[in-house]
Amino acid sequence: MKKILVVLTNTTRFVKKPEATGLWLGEATEFVDAVTPQYEVDYVSPRGGYVPLDPRGMKYADEAAFALYRQPDFQQRALANSLAPGVINPLDYAAIYYTGGHGVMFDFPENAALQTIAQQIYQHGGYVTSVCHGIAGLLNLRDDAGHYLIEDKHITGFTTQEEILSGKRNLVPFLNEQVAASRGALFEKRRAFKPFAVKDGQLITGQNPWSPKAVASTLLQALDA
């Protein structure tokens, strides 16, 4: 059985201000908890190795998130020794899932190795998925014809309104909703900070930190179809 590749950030803090950031824990744990009864997961990051946690995200982590967080396998394979893109064989995976946290805004969009992995998974019929800021990893993906993968596709991600409400509007290098629109995406959104996921073909995206379960459920249904 093919596996699911979970993408995590290596970014420890914002650029404009020395404020800590990193992976939003629940965006990894909720998704992994939902898919692991049926699929194995691997963890990769742009540079491999250490994955920092966003301290703000820890405030919202529930007992289920902490249960996975305390497991030695998650601590070692996800947080301490995530895989580097160079050791990944895209043909091993049925889907790739880009997690969020503000850190991904700095190391997901321009990582050519991760882009190649995602594009090859997509080209072989797999699913490219994301949640919240993780949509940043999809913004520069292209299809075989050179078109943006999200062009004319219904997608979602952390909205401009949510960025403003989170107080990080002036710290992020760009706005996901704005860039997605410039790529020709059909950006959908619902009420701020409420669960929402949308599927369009082989793309499945979630709006915010409350959406990992919706992304996982939609992906599992697609894989079982």
PDB file of N, CA and C in Angstrom, residues 131-206:
ATOM      1  N   VAL A 131      -3.282  22.384   4.211  1.00  0.00           N
ATOM      2  CA  VAL A 131      -4.192  23.027   5.157  1.00  0.00           C
ATOM      3  C   VAL A 131      -3.590  24.365   5.558  1.00  0.00           C
ATOM      4  N   CYS A 132      -4.451  25.350   5.727  1.00  0.00           N
ATOM      5  CA  CYS A 132      -4.070  26.660   6.254  1.00  0.00           C
ATOM      6  C   CYS A 132      -2.934  27.290   5.434  1.00  0.00           C
ATOM      7  N   HIS A 133      -1.843  27.726   6.096  1.00  0.00           N
ATOM      8  CA  HIS A 133      -0.720  28.332   5.382  1.00  0.00           C
ATOM      9  C   HIS A 133      -0.002  27.350   4.469  1.00  0.00           C
ATOM     10  N   GLY A 134      -0.274  26.057   4.639  1.00  0.00           N
ATOM     11  CA  GLY A 134       0.351  25.059   3.789  1.00  0.00           C
ATOM     12  C   GLY A 134       0.061  25.244   2.314  1.00  0.00           C
ATOM     13  N   ILE A 135      -1.001  26.009   1.994  1.00  0.00           N
ATOM     14  CA  ILE A 135      -1.318  26.301   0.598  1.00  0.00           C
ATOM     15  C   ILE A 135      -0.135  26.987  -0.082  1.00  0.00           C
ATOM     16  N   ALA A 136       0.746  27.598   0.712  1.00  0.00           N
ATOM     17  CA  ALA A 136       1.937  28.254   0.146  1.00  0.00           C
ATOM     18  C   ALA A 136       2.786  27.267  -0.649  1.00  0.00           C
ATOM     19  N   GLY A 137       2.743  25.989  -0.265  1.00  0.00           N
ATOM     20  CA  GLY A 137       3.505  24.987  -0.986  1.00  0.00           C
ATOM     21  C   GLY A 137       2.944  24.652  -2.342  1.00  0.00           C
ATOM     22  N   LEU A 138       1.692  25.032  -2.598  1.00  0.00           N
ATOM     23  CA  LEU A 138       1.039  24.731  -3.873  1.00  0.00           C
ATOM     24  C   LEU A 138       1.124  25.883  -4.867  1.00  0.00           C
ATOM     25  N   LEU A 139       1.447  27.075  -4.378  1.00  0.00           N
ATOM     26  CA  LEU A 139       1.323  28.280  -5.203  1.00  0.00           C
ATOM     27  C   LEU A 139       2.191  28.259  -6.452  1.00  0.00           C
ATOM     28  N   ASN A 140       3.356  27.623  -6.404  1.00  0.00           N
ATOM     29  CA  ASN A 140       4.276  27.638  -7.544  1.00  0.00           C
ATOM     30  C   ASN A 140       4.378  26.299  -8.271  1.00  0.00           C
ATOM     31  N   LEU A 141       3.501  25.356  -7.920  1.00  0.00           N
ATOM     32  CA  LEU A 141       3.489  24.078  -8.628  1.00  0.00           C
ATOM     33  C   LEU A 141       2.928  24.262 -10.033  1.00  0.00           C
ATOM     34  N   ARG A 142       3.488  23.519 -10.991  1.00  0.00           N
ATOM     35  CA  ARG A 142       3.026  23.618 -12.375  1.00  0.00           C
ATOM     36  C   ARG A 142       2.722  22.235 -12.936  1.00  0.00           C
ATOM     37  N   ASP A 143       1.848  22.190 -13.934  1.00  0.00           N
ATOM     38  CA  ASP A 143       1.517  20.917 -14.581  1.00  0.00           C
ATOM     39  C   ASP A 143       2.469  20.667 -15.749  1.00  0.00           C
ATOM     40  N   ASP A 144       2.211  19.600 -16.491  1.00  0.00           N
ATOM     41  CA  ASP A 144       3.109  19.224 -17.590  1.00  0.00           C
ATOM     42  C   ASP A 144       3.197  20.298 -18.667  1.00  0.00           C
ATOM     43  N   ALA A 145       2.142  21.088 -18.802  1.00  0.00           N
ATOM     44  CA  ALA A 145       2.113  22.131 -19.822  1.00  0.00           C
ATOM     45  C   ALA A 145       2.714  23.446 -19.334  1.00  0.00           C
ATOM     46  N   GLY A 146       3.158  23.471 -18.075  1.00  0.00           N
ATOM     47  CA  GLY A 146       3.770  24.680 -17.540  1.00  0.00           C
ATOM     48  C   GLY A 146       2.796  25.629 -16.880  1.00  0.00           C
ATOM     49  N   HIS A 147       1.527  25.243 -16.813  1.00  0.00           N
ATOM     50  CA  HIS A 147       0.534  26.088 -16.157  1.00  0.00           C
ATOM     51  C   HIS A 147       0.560  25.848 -14.650  1.00  0.00           C
ATOM     52  N   TYR A 148       0.185  26.889 -13.900  1.00  0.00           N
ATOM     53  CA  TYR A 148       0.096  26.701 -12.457  1.00  0.00           C
ATOM     54  C   TYR A 148      -0.932  25.619 -12.147  1.00  0.00           C
ATOM     55  N   LEU A 149      -0.588  24.741 -11.232  1.00  0.00           N
ATOM     56  CA  LEU A 149      -1.449  23.614 -10.900  1.00  0.00           C
ATOM     57  C   LEU A 149      -2.791  24.080 -10.333  1.00  0.00           C
ATOM     58  N   ILE A 150      -2.795  25.227  -9.661  1.00  0.00           N
ATOM     59  CA  ILE A 150      -4.029  25.719  -9.042  1.00  0.00           C
ATOM     60  C   ILE A 150      -4.857  26.592  -9.985  1.00  0.00           C
ATOM     61  N   GLU A 151      -4.354  26.844 -11.195  1.00  0.00           N
ATOM     62  CA  GLU A 151      -5.092  27.679 -12.139  1.00  0.00           C
ATOM     63  C   GLU A 151      -6.444  27.042 -12.470  1.00  0.00           C
ATOM     64  N   ASP A 152      -7.512  27.842 -12.343  1.00  0.00           N
ATOM     65  CA  ASP A 152      -8.881  27.401 -12.624  1.00  0.00           C
ATOM     66  C   ASP A 152      -9.348  26.280 -11.695  1.00  0.00           C
ATOM     67  N   LYS A 153      -8.676  26.114 -10.555  1.00  0.00           N
ATOM     68  CA  LYS A 153      -9.056  25.099  -9.581  1.00  0.00           C
ATOM     69  C   LYS A 153      -9.661  25.754  -8.339  1.00  0.00           C
ATOM     70  N   HIS A 154     -10.663  25.097  -7.781  1.00  0.00           N
ATOM     71  CA  HIS A 154     -11.259  25.559  -6.529  1.00  0.00           C
ATOM     72  C   HIS A 154     -10.351  25.137  -5.374  1.00  0.00           C
ATOM     73  N   ILE A 155      -9.821  26.105  -4.665  1.00  0.00           N
ATOM     74  CA  ILE A 155      -8.926  25.822  -3.540  1.00  0.00           C
ATOM     75  C   ILE A 155      -9.272  26.742  -2.380  1.00  0.00           C
ATOM     76  N   THR A 156      -8.656  26.487  -1.237  1.00  0.00           N
ATOM     77  CA  THR A 156      -8.781  27.385  -0.097  1.00  0.00           C
ATOM     78  C   THR A 156      -7.490  27.353   0.704  1.00  0.00           C
ATOM     79  N   GLY A 157      -7.387  28.254   1.653  1.00  0.00           N
ATOM     80  CA  GLY A 157      -6.217  28.360   2.508  1.00  0.00           C
ATOM     81  C   GLY A 157      -6.452  29.479   3.502  1.00  0.00           C
ATOM     82  N   PHE A 158      -5.451  29.785   4.308  1.00  0.00           N
ATOM     83  CA  PHE A 158      -5.592  30.843   5.305  1.00  0.00           C
ATOM     84  C   PHE A 158      -5.901  32.150   4.589  1.00  0.00           C
ATOM     85  N   THR A 159      -7.003  32.768   4.948  1.00  0.00           N
ATOM     86  CA  THR A 159      -7.485  33.933   4.227  1.00  0.00           C
ATOM     87  C   THR A 159      -6.803  35.218   4.690  1.00  0.00           C
ATOM     88  N   THR A 160      -6.942  36.264   3.890  1.00  0.00           N
ATOM     89  CA  THR A 160      -6.405  37.569   4.276  1.00  0.00           C
ATOM     90  C   THR A 160      -7.067  38.058   5.554  1.00  0.00           C
ATOM     91  N   GLN A 161      -8.374  37.855   5.661  1.00  0.00           N
ATOM     92  CA  GLN A 161      -9.075  38.265   6.877  1.00  0.00           C
ATOM     93  C   GLN A 161      -8.521  37.538   8.099  1.00  0.00           C
ATOM     94  N   GLU A 162      -8.285  36.236   7.958  1.00  0.00           N
ATOM     95  CA  GLU A 162      -7.743  35.477   9.085  1.00  0.00           C
ATOM     96  C   GLU A 162      -6.325  35.928   9.429  1.00  0.00           C
ATOM     97  N   GLU A 163      -5.554  36.313   8.403  1.00  0.00           N
ATOM     98  CA  GLU A 163      -4.195  36.815   8.650  1.00  0.00           C
ATOM     99  C   GLU A 163      -4.247  38.103   9.457  1.00  0.00           C
ATOM    100  N   ILE A 164      -5.169  38.968   9.096  1.00  0.00           N
ATOM    101  CA  ILE A 164      -5.325  40.234   9.826  1.00  0.00           C
ATOM    102  C   ILE A 164      -5.778  39.960  11.255  1.00  0.00           C
ATOM    103  N   LEU A 165      -6.756  39.084  11.412  1.00  0.00           N
ATOM    104  CA  LEU A 165      -7.267  38.764  12.747  1.00  0.00           C
ATOM    105  C   LEU A 165      -6.216  38.079  13.609  1.00  0.00           C
ATOM    106  N   SER A 166      -5.285  37.374  12.982  1.00  0.00           N
ATOM    107  CA  SER A 166      -4.232  36.696  13.741  1.00  0.00           C
ATOM    108  C   SER A 166      -3.126  37.653  14.169  1.00  0.00           C
ATOM    109  N   GLY A 167      -3.134  38.865  13.605  1.00  0.00           N
ATOM    110  CA  GLY A 167      -2.135  39.858  13.957  1.00  0.00           C
ATOM    111  C   GLY A 167      -0.800  39.693  13.260  1.00  0.00           C
ATOM    112  N   LYS A 168      -0.765  38.903  12.177  1.00  0.00           N
ATOM    113  CA  LYS A 168       0.493  38.630  11.493  1.00  0.00           C
ATOM    114  C   LYS A 168       0.558  39.229  10.085  1.00  0.00           C
ATOM    115  N   ARG A 169      -0.385  40.047   9.742  1.00  0.00           N
ATOM    116  CA  ARG A 169      -0.461  40.600   8.381  1.00  0.00           C
ATOM    117  C   ARG A 169       0.842  41.250   7.963  1.00  0.00           C
ATOM    118  N   ASN A 170       1.504  41.955   8.861  1.00  0.00           N
ATOM    119  CA  ASN A 170       2.714  42.689   8.505  1.00  0.00           C
ATOM    120  C   ASN A 170       3.990  41.863   8.666  1.00  0.00           C
ATOM    121  N   LEU A 171       3.857  40.608   9.096  1.00  0.00           N
ATOM    122  CA  LEU A 171       5.034  39.767   9.297  1.00  0.00           C
ATOM    123  C   LEU A 171       5.219  38.730   8.198  1.00  0.00           C
ATOM    124  N   VAL A 172       4.164  38.418   7.471  1.00  0.00           N
ATOM    125  CA  VAL A 172       4.278  37.407   6.418  1.00  0.00           C
ATOM    126  C   VAL A 172       4.798  38.044   5.126  1.00  0.00           C
ATOM    127  N   PRO A 173       5.527  37.285   4.312  1.00  0.00           N
ATOM    128  CA  PRO A 173       6.115  37.846   3.088  1.00  0.00           C
ATOM    129  C   PRO A 173       5.106  38.071   1.976  1.00  0.00           C
ATOM    130  N   PHE A 174       3.936  37.444   2.053  1.00  0.00           N
ATOM    131  CA  PHE A 174       2.877  37.625   1.067  1.00  0.00           C
ATOM    132  C   PHE A 174       1.584  37.092   1.662  1.00  0.00           C
ATOM    133  N   LEU A 175       0.491  37.320   0.964  1.00  0.00           N
ATOM    134  CA  LEU A 175      -0.810  36.825   1.395  1.00  0.00           C
ATOM    135  C   LEU A 175      -1.228  35.671   0.493  1.00  0.00           C
ATOM    136  N   ASN A 176      -1.492  34.521   1.085  1.00  0.00           N
ATOM    137  CA  ASN A 176      -1.822  33.333   0.295  1.00  0.00           C
ATOM    138  C   ASN A 176      -3.037  33.540  -0.596  1.00  0.00           C
ATOM    139  N   GLU A 177      -4.068  34.145  -0.070  1.00  0.00           N
ATOM    140  CA  GLU A 177      -5.279  34.355  -0.858  1.00  0.00           C
ATOM    141  C   GLU A 177      -5.000  35.237  -2.067  1.00  0.00           C
ATOM    142  N   GLN A 178      -4.197  36.258  -1.864  1.00  0.00           N
ATOM    143  CA  GLN A 178      -3.874  37.195  -2.938  1.00  0.00           C
ATOM    144  C   GLN A 178      -3.038  36.537  -4.035  1.00  0.00           C
ATOM    145  N   VAL A 179      -2.024  35.789  -3.633  1.00  0.00           N
ATOM    146  CA  VAL A 179      -1.157  35.136  -4.615  1.00  0.00           C
ATOM    147  C   VAL A 179      -1.918  34.037  -5.352  1.00  0.00           C
ATOM    148  N   ALA A 180      -2.740  33.289  -4.633  1.00  0.00           N
ATOM    149  CA  ALA A 180      -3.534  32.254  -5.289  1.00  0.00           C
ATOM    150  C   ALA A 180      -4.416  32.844  -6.380  1.00  0.00           C
ATOM    151  N   ALA A 181      -5.028  33.966  -6.103  1.00  0.00           N
ATOM    152  CA  ALA A 181      -5.867  34.630  -7.103  1.00  0.00           C
ATOM    153  C   ALA A 181      -5.037  35.062  -8.304  1.00  0.00           C
ATOM    154  N   SER A 182      -3.812  35.533  -8.058  1.00  0.00           N
ATOM    155  CA  SER A 182      -2.949  35.963  -9.163  1.00  0.00           C
ATOM    156  C   SER A 182      -2.503  34.783 -10.026  1.00  0.00           C
ATOM    157  N   ARG A 183      -2.570  33.573  -9.469  1.00  0.00           N
ATOM    158  CA  ARG A 183      -2.231  32.364 -10.225  1.00  0.00           C
ATOM    159  C   ARG A 183      -3.443  31.803 -10.966  1.00  0.00           C
ATOM    160  N   GLY A 184      -4.574  32.487 -10.861  1.00  0.00           N
ATOM    161  CA  GLY A 184      -5.776  32.047 -11.555  1.00  0.00           C
ATOM    162  C   GLY A 184      -6.620  31.064 -10.785  1.00  0.00           C
ATOM    163  N   ALA A 185      -6.326  30.873  -9.493  1.00  0.00           N
ATOM    164  CA  ALA A 185      -7.103  29.939  -8.682  1.00  0.00           C
ATOM    165  C   ALA A 185      -8.480  30.507  -8.370  1.00  0.00           C
ATOM    166  N   LEU A 186      -9.428  29.624  -8.156  1.00  0.00           N
ATOM    167  CA  LEU A 186     -10.775  29.998  -7.730  1.00  0.00           C
ATOM    168  C   LEU A 186     -10.817  29.814  -6.221  1.00  0.00           C
ATOM    169  N   PHE A 187     -10.430  30.852  -5.501  1.00  0.00           N
ATOM    170  CA  PHE A 187     -10.239  30.772  -4.060  1.00  0.00           C
ATOM    171  C   PHE A 187     -11.582  30.837  -3.339  1.00  0.00           C
ATOM    172  N   GLU A 188     -11.865  29.802  -2.561  1.00  0.00           N
ATOM    173  CA  GLU A 188     -13.101  29.759  -1.787  1.00  0.00           C
ATOM    174  C   GLU A 188     -12.792  29.943  -0.304  1.00  0.00           C
ATOM    175  N   LYS A 189     -13.759  30.469   0.425  1.00  0.00           N
ATOM    176  CA  LYS A 189     -13.556  30.647   1.868  1.00  0.00           C
ATOM    177  C   LYS A 189     -14.902  30.658   2.573  1.00  0.00           C
ATOM    178  N   ARG A 190     -14.846  30.320   3.838  1.00  0.00           N
ATOM    179  CA  ARG A 190     -16.013  30.350   4.696  1.00  0.00           C
ATOM    180  C   ARG A 190     -15.719  31.260   5.885  1.00  0.00           C
ATOM    181  N   ARG A 191     -16.547  31.216   6.871  1.00  0.00           N
ATOM    182  CA  ARG A 191     -16.375  32.060   8.047  1.00  0.00           C
ATOM    183  C   ARG A 191     -14.991  31.854   8.661  1.00  0.00           C
ATOM    184  N   ALA A 192     -14.374  32.924   9.121  1.00  0.00           N
ATOM    185  CA  ALA A 192     -13.028  32.852   9.686  1.00  0.00           C
ATOM    186  C   ALA A 192     -12.959  31.861  10.838  1.00  0.00           C
ATOM    187  N   PHE A 193     -11.899  31.042  10.824  1.00  0.00           N
ATOM    188  CA  PHE A 193     -11.589  30.110  11.902  1.00  0.00           C
ATOM    189  C   PHE A 193     -12.649  29.024  12.105  1.00  0.00           C
ATOM    190  N   LYS A 194     -13.316  28.670  11.022  1.00  0.00           N
ATOM    191  CA  LYS A 194     -14.254  27.554  11.043  1.00  0.00           C
ATOM    192  C   LYS A 194     -13.768  26.486  10.066  1.00  0.00           C
ATOM    193  N   PRO A 195     -14.025  25.204  10.342  1.00  0.00           N
ATOM    194  CA  PRO A 195     -13.534  24.133   9.463  1.00  0.00           C
ATOM    195  C   PRO A 195     -14.108  24.242   8.056  1.00  0.00           C
ATOM    196  N   PHE A 196     -13.239  24.080   7.073  1.00  0.00           N
ATOM    197  CA  PHE A 196     -13.681  24.086   5.676  1.00  0.00           C
ATOM    198  C   PHE A 196     -12.602  23.462   4.809  1.00  0.00           C
ATOM    199  N   ALA A 197     -13.000  22.551   3.934  1.00  0.00           N
ATOM    200  CA  ALA A 197     -12.092  21.940   2.962  1.00  0.00           C
ATOM    201  C   ALA A 197     -12.803  21.847   1.624  1.00  0.00           C
ATOM    202  N   VAL A 198     -12.034  21.908   0.549  1.00  0.00           N
ATOM    203  CA  VAL A 198     -12.596  21.835  -0.789  1.00  0.00           C
ATOM    204  C   VAL A 198     -11.743  20.897  -1.647  1.00  0.00           C
ATOM    205  N   LYS A 199     -12.408  20.113  -2.478  1.00  0.00           N
ATOM    206  CA  LYS A 199     -11.720  19.203  -3.389  1.00  0.00           C
ATOM    207  C   LYS A 199     -12.013  19.610  -4.821  1.00  0.00           C
ATOM    208  N   ASP A 200     -10.984  19.657  -5.639  1.00  0.00           N
ATOM    209  CA  ASP A 200     -11.137  19.888  -7.068  1.00  0.00           C
ATOM    210  C   ASP A 200     -10.153  18.958  -7.773  1.00  0.00           C
ATOM    211  N   GLY A 201     -10.673  17.862  -8.311  1.00  0.00           N
ATOM    212  CA  GLY A 201      -9.807  16.877  -8.934  1.00  0.00           C
ATOM    213  C   GLY A 201      -8.850  16.274  -7.933  1.00  0.00           C
ATOM    214  N   GLN A 202      -7.557  16.387  -8.200  1.00  0.00           N
ATOM    215  CA  GLN A 202      -6.536  15.812  -7.321  1.00  0.00           C
ATOM    216  C   GLN A 202      -6.005  16.810  -6.295  1.00  0.00           C
ATOM    217  N   LEU A 203      -6.672  17.954  -6.177  1.00  0.00           N
ATOM    218  CA  LEU A 203      -6.286  18.949  -5.181  1.00  0.00           C
ATOM    219  C   LEU A 203      -7.309  18.966  -4.050  1.00  0.00           C
ATOM    220  N   ILE A 204      -6.827  18.911  -2.809  1.00  0.00           N
ATOM    221  CA  ILE A 204      -7.686  18.998  -1.632  1.00  0.00           C
ATOM    222  C   ILE A 204      -7.035  19.986  -0.674  1.00  0.00           C
ATOM    223  N   THR A 205      -7.768  21.031  -0.306  1.00  0.00           N
ATOM    224  CA  THR A 205      -7.188  22.079   0.519  1.00  0.00           C
ATOM    225  C   THR A 205      -8.126  22.456   1.655  1.00  0.00           C
ATOM    226  N   GLY A 206      -7.538  22.848   2.792  1.00  0.00           N
ATOM    227  CA  GLY A 206      -8.305  23.267   3.960  1.00  0.00           C
ATOM    228  C   GLY A 206      -7.989  24.702   4.321  1.00  0.00           C
TER     229      GLY A 206
END
